[in-house]
PDB file of C-alpha atoms and ligand atoms in Angstrom:
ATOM      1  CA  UNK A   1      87.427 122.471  96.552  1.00 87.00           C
ATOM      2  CA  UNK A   2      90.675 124.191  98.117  1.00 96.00           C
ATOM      3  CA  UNK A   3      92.417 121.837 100.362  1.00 98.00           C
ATOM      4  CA  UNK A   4      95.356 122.321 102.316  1.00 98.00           C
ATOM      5  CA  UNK A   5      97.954 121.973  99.031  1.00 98.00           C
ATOM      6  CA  UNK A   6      95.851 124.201  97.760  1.00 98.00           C
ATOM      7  CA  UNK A   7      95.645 127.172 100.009  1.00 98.00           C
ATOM      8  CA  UNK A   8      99.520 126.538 100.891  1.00 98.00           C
ATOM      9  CA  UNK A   9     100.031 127.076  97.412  1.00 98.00           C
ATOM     10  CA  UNK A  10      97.858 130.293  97.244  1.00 98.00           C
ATOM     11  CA  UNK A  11      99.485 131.885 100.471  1.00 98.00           C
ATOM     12  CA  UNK A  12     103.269 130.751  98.926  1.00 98.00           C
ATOM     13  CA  UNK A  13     101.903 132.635  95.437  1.00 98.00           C
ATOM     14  CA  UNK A  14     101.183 135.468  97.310  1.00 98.00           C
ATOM     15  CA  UNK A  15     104.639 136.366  98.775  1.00 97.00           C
ATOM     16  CA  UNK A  16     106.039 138.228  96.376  1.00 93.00           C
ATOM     17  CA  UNK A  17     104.258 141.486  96.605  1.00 94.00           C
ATOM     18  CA  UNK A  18     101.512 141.263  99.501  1.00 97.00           C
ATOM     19  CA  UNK A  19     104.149 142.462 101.579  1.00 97.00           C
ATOM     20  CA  UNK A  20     104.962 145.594  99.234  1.00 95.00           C
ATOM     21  CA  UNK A  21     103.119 149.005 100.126  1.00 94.00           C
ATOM     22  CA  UNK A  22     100.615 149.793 102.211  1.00 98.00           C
ATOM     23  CA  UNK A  23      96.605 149.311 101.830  1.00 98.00           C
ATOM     24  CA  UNK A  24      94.901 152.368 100.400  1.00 98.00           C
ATOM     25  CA  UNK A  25      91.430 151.592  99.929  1.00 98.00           C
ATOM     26  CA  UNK A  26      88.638 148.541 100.808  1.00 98.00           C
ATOM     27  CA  UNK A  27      85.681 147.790  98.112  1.00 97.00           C
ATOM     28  CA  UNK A  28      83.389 145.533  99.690  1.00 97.00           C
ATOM     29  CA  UNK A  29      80.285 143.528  97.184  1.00 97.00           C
ATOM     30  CA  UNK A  30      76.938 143.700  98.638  1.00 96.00           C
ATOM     31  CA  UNK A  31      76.567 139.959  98.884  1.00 97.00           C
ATOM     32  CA  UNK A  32      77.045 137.470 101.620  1.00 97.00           C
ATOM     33  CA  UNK A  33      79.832 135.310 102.491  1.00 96.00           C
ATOM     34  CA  UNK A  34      79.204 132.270 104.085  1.00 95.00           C
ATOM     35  CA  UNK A  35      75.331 133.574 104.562  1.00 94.00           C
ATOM     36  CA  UNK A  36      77.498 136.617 106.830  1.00 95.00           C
ATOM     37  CA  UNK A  37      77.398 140.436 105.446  1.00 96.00           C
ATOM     38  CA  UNK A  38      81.012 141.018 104.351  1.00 97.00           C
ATOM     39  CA  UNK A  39      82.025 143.581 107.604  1.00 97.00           C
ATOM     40  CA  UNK A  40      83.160 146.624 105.666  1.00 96.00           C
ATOM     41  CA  UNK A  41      84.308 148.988 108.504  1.00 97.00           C
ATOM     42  CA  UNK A  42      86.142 145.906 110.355  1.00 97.00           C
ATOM     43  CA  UNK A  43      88.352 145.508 106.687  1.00 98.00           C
ATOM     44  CA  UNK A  44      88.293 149.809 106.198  1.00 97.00           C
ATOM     45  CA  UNK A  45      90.032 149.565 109.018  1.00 97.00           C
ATOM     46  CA  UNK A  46      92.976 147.806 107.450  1.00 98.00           C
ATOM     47  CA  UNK A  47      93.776 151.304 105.173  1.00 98.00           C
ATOM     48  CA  UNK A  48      96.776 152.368 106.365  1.00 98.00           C
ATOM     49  CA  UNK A  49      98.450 149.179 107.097  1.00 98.00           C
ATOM     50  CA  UNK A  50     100.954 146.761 105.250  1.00 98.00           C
ATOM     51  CA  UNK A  51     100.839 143.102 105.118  1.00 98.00           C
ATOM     52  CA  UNK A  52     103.882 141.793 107.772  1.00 98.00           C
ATOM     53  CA  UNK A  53     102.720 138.007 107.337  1.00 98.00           C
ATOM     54  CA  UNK A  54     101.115 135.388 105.640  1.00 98.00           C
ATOM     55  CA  UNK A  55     100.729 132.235 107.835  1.00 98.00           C
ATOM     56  CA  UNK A  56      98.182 129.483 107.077  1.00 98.00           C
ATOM     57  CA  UNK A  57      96.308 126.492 109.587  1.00 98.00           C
ATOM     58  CA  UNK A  58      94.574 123.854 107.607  1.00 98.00           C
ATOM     59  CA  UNK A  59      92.211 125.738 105.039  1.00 98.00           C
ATOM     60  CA  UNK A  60      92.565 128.853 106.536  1.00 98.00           C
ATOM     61  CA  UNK A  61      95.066 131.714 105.594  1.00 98.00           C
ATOM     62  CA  UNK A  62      95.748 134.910 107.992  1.00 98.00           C
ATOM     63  CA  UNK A  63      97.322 137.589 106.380  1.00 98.00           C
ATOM     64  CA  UNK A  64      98.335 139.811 109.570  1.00 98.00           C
ATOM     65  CA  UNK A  65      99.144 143.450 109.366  1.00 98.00           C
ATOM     66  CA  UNK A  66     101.051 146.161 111.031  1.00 98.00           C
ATOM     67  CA  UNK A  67      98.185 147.586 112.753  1.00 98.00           C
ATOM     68  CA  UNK A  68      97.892 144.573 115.108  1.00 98.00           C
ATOM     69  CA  UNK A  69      95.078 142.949 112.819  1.00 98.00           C
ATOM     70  CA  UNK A  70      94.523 139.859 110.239  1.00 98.00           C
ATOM     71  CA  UNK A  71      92.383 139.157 107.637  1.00 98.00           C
ATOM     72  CA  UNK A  72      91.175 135.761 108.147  1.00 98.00           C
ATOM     73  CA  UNK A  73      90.534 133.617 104.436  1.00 98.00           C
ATOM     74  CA  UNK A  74      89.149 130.508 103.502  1.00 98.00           C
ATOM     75  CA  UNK A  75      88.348 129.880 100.125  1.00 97.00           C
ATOM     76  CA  UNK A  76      85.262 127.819 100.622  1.00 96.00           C
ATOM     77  CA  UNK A  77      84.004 125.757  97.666  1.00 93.00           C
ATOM     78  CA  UNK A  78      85.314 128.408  94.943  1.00 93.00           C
ATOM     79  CA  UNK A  79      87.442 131.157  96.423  1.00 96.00           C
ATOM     80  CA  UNK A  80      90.097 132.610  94.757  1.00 97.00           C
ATOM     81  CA  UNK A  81      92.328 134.787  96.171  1.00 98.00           C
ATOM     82  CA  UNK A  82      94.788 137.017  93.675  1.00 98.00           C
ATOM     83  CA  UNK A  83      97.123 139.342  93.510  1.00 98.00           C
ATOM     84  CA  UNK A  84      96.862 141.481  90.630  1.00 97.00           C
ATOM     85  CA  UNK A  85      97.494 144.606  89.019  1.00 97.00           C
ATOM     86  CA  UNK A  86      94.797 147.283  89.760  1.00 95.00           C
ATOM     87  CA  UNK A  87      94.205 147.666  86.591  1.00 96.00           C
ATOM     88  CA  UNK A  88      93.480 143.628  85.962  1.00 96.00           C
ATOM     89  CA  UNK A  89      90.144 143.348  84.432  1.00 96.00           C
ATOM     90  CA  UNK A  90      87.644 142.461  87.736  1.00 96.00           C
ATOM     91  CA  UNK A  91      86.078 139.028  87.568  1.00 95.00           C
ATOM     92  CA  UNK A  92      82.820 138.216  88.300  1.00 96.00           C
ATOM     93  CA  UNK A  93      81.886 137.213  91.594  1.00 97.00           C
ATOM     94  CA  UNK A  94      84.597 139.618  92.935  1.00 98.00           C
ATOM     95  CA  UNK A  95      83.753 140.154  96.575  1.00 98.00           C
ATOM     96  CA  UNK A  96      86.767 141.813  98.210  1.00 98.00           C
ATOM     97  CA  UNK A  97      88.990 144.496  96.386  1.00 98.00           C
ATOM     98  CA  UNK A  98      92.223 145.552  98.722  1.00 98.00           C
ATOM     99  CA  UNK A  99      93.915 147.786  96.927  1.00 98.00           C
ATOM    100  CA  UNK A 100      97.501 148.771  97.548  1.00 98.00           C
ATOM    101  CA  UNK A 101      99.845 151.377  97.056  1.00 98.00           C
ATOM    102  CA  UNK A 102     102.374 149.423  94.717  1.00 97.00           C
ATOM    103  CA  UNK A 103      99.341 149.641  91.933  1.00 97.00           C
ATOM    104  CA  UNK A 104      98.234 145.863  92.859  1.00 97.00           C
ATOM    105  CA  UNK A 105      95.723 144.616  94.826  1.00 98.00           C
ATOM    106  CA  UNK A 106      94.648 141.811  96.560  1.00 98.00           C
ATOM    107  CA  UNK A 107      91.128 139.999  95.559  1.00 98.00           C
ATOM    108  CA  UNK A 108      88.814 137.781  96.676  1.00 98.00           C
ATOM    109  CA  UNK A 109      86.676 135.849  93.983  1.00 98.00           C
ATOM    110  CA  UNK A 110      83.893 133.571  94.892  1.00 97.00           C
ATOM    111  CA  UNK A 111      80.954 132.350  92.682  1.00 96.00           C
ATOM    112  CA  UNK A 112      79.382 129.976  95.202  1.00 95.00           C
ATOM    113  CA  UNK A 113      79.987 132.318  98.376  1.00 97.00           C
ATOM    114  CA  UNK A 114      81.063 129.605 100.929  1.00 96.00           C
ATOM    115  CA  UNK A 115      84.415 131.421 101.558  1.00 97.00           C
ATOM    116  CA  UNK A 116      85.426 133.781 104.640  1.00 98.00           C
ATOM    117  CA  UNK A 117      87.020 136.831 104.077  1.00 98.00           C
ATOM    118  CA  UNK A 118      86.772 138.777 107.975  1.00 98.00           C
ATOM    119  CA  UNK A 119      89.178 140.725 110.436  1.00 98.00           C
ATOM    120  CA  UNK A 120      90.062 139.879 113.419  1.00 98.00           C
ATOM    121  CA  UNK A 121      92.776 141.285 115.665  1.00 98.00           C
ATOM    122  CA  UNK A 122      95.629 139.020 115.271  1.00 98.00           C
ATOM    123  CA  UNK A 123      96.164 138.250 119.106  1.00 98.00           C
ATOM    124  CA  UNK A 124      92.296 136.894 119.028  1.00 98.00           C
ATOM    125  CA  UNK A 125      92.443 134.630 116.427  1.00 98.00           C
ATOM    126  CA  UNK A 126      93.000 131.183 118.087  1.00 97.00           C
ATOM    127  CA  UNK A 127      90.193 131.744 120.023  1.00 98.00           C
ATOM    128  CA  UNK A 128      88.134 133.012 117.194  1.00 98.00           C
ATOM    129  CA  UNK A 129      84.792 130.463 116.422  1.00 96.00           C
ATOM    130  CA  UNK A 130      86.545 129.828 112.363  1.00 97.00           C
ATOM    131  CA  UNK A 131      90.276 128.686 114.574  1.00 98.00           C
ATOM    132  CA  UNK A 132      89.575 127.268 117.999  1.00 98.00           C
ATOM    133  CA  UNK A 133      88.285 123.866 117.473  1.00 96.00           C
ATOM    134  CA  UNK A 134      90.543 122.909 114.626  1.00 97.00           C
ATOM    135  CA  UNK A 135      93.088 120.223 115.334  1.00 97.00           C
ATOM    136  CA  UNK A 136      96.987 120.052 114.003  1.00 97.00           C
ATOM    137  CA  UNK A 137      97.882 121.177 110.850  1.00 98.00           C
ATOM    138  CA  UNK A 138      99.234 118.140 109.129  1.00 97.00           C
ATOM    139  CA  UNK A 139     102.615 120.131 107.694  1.00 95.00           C
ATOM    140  CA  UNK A 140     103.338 123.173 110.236  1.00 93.00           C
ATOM    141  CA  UNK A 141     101.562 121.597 113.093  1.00 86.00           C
ATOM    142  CA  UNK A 142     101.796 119.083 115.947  1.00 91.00           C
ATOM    143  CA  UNK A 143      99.876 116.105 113.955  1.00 97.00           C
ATOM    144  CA  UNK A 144     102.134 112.878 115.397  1.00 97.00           C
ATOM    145  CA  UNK A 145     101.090 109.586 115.156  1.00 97.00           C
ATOM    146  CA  UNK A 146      99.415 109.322 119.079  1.00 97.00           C
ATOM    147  CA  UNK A 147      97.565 112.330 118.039  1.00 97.00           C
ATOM    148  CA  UNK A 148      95.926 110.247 114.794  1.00 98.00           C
ATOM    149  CA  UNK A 149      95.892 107.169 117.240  1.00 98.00           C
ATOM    150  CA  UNK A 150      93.597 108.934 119.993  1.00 98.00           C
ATOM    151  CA  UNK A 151      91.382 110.007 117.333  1.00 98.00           C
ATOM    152  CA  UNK A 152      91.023 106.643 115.680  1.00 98.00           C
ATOM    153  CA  UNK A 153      89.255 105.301 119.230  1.00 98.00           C
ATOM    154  CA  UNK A 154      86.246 105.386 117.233  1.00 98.00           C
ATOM    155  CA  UNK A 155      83.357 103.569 115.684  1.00 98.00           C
ATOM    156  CA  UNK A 156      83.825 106.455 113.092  1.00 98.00           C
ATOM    157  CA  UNK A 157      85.002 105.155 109.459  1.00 97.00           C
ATOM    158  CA  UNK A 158      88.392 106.512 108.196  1.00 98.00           C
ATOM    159  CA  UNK A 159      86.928 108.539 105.899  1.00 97.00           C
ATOM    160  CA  UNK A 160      85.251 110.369 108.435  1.00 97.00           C
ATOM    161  CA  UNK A 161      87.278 110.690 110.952  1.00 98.00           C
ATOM    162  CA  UNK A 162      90.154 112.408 108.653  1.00 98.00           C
ATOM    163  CA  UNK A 163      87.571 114.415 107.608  1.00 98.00           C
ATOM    164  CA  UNK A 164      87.072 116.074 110.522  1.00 98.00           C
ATOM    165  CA  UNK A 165      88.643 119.301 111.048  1.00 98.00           C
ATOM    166  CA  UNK A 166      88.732 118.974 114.753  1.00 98.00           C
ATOM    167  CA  UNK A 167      91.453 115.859 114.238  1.00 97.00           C
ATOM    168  CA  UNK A 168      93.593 117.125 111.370  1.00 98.00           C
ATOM    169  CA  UNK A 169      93.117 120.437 109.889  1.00 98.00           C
ATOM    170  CA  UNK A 170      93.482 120.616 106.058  1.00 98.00           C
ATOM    171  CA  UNK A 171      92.309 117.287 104.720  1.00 98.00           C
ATOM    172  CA  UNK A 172      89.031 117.419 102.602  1.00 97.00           C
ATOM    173  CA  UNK A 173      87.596 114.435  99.772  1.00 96.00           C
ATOM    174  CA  UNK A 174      90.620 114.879  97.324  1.00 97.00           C
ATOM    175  CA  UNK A 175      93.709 113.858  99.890  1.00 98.00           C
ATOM    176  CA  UNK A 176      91.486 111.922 102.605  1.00 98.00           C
ATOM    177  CA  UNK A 177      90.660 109.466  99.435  1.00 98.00           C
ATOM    178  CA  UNK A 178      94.553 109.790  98.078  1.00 98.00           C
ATOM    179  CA  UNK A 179      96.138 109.171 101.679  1.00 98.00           C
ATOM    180  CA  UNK A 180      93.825 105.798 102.366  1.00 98.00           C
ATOM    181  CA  UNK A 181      95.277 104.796  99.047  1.00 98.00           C
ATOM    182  CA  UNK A 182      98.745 105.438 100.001  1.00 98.00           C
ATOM    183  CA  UNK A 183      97.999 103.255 103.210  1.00 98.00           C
ATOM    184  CA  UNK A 184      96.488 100.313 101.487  1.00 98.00           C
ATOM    185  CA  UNK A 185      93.449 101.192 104.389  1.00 98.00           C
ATOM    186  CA  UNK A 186      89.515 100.828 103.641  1.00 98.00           C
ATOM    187  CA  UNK A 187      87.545 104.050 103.716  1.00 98.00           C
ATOM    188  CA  UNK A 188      84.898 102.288 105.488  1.00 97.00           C
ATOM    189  CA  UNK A 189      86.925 100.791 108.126  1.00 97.00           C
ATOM    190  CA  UNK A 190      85.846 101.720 111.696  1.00 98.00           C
ATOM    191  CA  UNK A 191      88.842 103.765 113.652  1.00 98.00           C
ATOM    192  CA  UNK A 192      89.092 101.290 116.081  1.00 97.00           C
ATOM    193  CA  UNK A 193      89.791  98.676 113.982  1.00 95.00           C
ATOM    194  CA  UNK A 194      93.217 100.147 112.688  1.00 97.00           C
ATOM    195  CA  UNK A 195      96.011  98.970 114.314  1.00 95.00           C
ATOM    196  CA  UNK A 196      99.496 100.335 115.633  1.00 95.00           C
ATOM    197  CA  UNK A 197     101.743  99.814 111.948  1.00 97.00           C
ATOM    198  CA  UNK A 198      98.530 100.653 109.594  1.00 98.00           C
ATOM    199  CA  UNK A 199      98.034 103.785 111.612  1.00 98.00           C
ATOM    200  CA  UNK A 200     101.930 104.169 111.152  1.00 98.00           C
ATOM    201  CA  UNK A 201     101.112 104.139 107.732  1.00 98.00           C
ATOM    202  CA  UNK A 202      98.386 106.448 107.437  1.00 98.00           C
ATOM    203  CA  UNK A 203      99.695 108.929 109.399  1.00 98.00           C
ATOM    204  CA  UNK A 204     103.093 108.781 106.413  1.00 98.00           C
ATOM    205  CA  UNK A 205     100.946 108.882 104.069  1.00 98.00           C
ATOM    206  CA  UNK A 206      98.596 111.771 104.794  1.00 98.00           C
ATOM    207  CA  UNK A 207     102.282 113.723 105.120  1.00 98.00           C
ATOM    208  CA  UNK A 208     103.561 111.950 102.028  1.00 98.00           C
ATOM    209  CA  UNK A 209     100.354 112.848  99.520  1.00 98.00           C
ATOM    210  CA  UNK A 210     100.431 116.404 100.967  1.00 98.00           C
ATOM    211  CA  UNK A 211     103.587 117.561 100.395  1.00 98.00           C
ATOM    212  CA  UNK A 212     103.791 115.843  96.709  1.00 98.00           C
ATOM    213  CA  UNK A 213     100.458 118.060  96.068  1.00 98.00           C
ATOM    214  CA  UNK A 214     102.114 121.141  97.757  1.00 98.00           C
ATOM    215  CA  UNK A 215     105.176 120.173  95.812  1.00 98.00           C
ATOM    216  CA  UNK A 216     102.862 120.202  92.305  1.00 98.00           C
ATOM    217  CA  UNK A 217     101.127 122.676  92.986  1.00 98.00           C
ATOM    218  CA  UNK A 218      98.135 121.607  93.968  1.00 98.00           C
ATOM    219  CA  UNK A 219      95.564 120.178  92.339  1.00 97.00           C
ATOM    220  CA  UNK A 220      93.234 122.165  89.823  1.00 96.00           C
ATOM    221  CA  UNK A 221      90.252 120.234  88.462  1.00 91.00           C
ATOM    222  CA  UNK A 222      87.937 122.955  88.315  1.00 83.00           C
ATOM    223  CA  UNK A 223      88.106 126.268  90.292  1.00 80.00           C
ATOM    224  CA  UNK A 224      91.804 126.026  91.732  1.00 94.00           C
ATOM    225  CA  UNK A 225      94.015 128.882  91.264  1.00 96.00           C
ATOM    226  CA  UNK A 226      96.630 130.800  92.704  1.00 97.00           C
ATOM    227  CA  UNK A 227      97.003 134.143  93.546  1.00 97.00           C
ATOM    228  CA  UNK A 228      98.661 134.777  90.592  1.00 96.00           C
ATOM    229  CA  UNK A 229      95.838 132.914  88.346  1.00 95.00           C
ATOM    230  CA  UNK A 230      98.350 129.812  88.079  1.00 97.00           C
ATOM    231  CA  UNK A 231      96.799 126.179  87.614  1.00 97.00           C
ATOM    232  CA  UNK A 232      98.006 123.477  89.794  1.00 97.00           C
ATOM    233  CA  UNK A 233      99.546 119.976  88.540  1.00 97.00           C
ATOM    234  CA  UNK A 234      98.724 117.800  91.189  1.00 97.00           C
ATOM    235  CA  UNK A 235      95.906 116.124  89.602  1.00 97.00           C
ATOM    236  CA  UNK A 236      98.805 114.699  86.719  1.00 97.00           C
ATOM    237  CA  UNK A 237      99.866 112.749  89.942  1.00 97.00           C
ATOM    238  CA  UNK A 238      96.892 111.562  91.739  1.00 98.00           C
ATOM    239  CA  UNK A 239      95.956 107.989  92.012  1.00 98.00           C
ATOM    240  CA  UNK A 240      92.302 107.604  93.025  1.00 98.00           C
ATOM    241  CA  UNK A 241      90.670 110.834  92.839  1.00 98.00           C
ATOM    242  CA  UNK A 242      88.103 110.921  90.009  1.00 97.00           C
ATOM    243  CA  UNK A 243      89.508 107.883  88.861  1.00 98.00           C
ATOM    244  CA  UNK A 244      86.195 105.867  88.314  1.00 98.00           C
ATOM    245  CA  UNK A 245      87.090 102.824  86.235  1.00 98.00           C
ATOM    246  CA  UNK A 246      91.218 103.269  85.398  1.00 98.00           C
ATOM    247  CA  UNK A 247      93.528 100.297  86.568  1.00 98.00           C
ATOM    248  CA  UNK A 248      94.616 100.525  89.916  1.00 98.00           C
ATOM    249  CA  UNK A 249      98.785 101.285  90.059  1.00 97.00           C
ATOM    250  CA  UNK A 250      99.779  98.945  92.581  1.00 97.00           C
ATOM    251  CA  UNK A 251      97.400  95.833  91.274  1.00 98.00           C
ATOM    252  CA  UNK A 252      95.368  96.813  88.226  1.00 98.00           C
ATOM    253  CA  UNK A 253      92.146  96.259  89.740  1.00 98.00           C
ATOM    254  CA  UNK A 254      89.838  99.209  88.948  1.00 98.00           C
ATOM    255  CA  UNK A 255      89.241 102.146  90.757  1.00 98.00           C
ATOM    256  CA  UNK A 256      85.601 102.152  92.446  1.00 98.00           C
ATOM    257  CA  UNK A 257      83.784 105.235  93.629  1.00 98.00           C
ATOM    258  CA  UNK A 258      81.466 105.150  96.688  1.00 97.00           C
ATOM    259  CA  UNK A 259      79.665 107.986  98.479  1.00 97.00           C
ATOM    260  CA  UNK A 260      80.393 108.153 102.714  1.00 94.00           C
ATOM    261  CA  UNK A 261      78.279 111.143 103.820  1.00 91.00           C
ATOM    262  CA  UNK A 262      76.910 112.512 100.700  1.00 93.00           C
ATOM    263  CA  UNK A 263      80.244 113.171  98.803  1.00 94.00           C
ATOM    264  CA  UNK A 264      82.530 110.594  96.769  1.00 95.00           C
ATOM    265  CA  UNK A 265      84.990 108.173  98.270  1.00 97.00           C
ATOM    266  CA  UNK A 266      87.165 106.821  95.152  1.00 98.00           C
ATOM    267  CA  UNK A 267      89.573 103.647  96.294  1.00 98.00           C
ATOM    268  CA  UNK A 268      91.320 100.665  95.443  1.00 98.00           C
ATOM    269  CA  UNK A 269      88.572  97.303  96.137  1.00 98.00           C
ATOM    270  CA  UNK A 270      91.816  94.641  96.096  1.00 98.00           C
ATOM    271  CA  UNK A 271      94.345  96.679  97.930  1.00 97.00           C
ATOM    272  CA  UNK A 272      91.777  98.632  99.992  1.00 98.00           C
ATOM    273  CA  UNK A 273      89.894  95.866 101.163  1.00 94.00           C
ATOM    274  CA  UNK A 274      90.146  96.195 105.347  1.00 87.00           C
TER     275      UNK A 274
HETATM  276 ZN1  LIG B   1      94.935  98.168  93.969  1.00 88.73          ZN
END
């Protein structure tokens, strides 16, 4: 699943070129997104315009344009977004199809249909339902330590708390699991039971696994992509993810998995222990 690396990594991949020519035509699939009818006259109303921008909160990318709107993306649980020749052979589950006039065009694959693709006019979108509750971006944003100490005033565990959009936008079960490593910090410990230097540390080392994955990448262990079709190398450098069993790096303890919420926790038991 596309995390923030990720989705960096996609909008970074698509900068040379989305800016390039103008949008000449929209094909639209007949399938849902996100259990929403693709809106084909809101993205026909993109022909005509050029890309000026490709800025990104969390998960989210918005692409803005020169007729004062943006498409809104998030990849979901398999979204790809590419930017191809037109005459690139089209992959299944291809949803969107912009084309453009320099003979590429930009698409949106998704075989699970969990992603967004919408338009919105750009001076809208913070306020829009997909943008308005989500907290800080960990990288761009305003994501300081007394922010990630107000939200840890909780009987919440760690796990889910970083989970939650609404705190930190951008963090999902891949870099939640690789941060609490980083931090030597429980995934099951309560908020409130994390104290000033730990959440010192946690809040370095969400910042400190992010930008190595953004620096790699990201992290491709199924889906993952960039625009240009490009696997990540982030998951060469992980130390916890999917790591059932292998000798821990700091202690050589093995690696246990746990499930918080339905989906997989993997951590350290001796170094992760409170
Ligand atoms: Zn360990």
């Amino acid at each position: 699943v596309p995390e923030l690396p990720e989705v960096e990594t996609v909008r970074r991949s698509l900068l040379p070129g989305l800016y390039d020519g103008t949008i000449t035509a929209v094909e639209v699939s007949r399938f849902p997104l996100r259990q929403r009818p693709i809106d084909r006259a809101a993205l026909e109303a993109l022909v005509g315009a050029r890309f000026t921008e490709a800025r990104r909160h969390g998960k989210y990318l918005m692409l803005d344009t020169s007729c004062g709107a943006s498409l809104l993306v998030h990849l979901g649980m398999s979204g790809r977004l590419l930017l191809v020749e037109r005459e690139a052979p089209l992959a299944k589950h291809t949803h969107v199809v912009l084309s453009l006039s320099t003979g590429r065009a930009l698409r949106y694959v998704d075989p699970r249909r969990f992603g967004i693709v919408r338009s919105y006019r750009t001076a809208s979108l913070p306020a829009t339902d997909e943008l308005a509750a989500l907290g800080p971006d960990p990288i761009t944003g305003t994501f300081d330590v007394a922010t990630l100490t107000a939200a840890l005033e909780t009987e919440r565990d760690l796990k889910a708390v970083l989970l939650d959009q609404k705190v930190v936008a951008g963090l999902g079960n891949i870099y939640v699991s690789e941060a609490l490593w980083e931090a030597k910090l429980s995934p099951r410990q309560r908020g409130e039971g994390v104290r000033g230097p730990q959440i010192r540390a946690l809040h370095a080392a969400i910042g400190k696994v992010l930008r190595r994955a953004v620096k790699n990448h990201g992290t491709s262990l199924s889906d993952y992509v960039d625009a240009t079709g490009q696997s990540g190398w982030n998951q060469d450098a992980l130390r916890v993810y999917e790591k059932t069993g292998a000798p821990c790096r700091r202690c050589r303890t093995k690696i246990c998995r746990i499930v918080q919420a339905g989906r997989s926790t993997y951590y350290c038991p001796t170094c992760q222990s409170r």
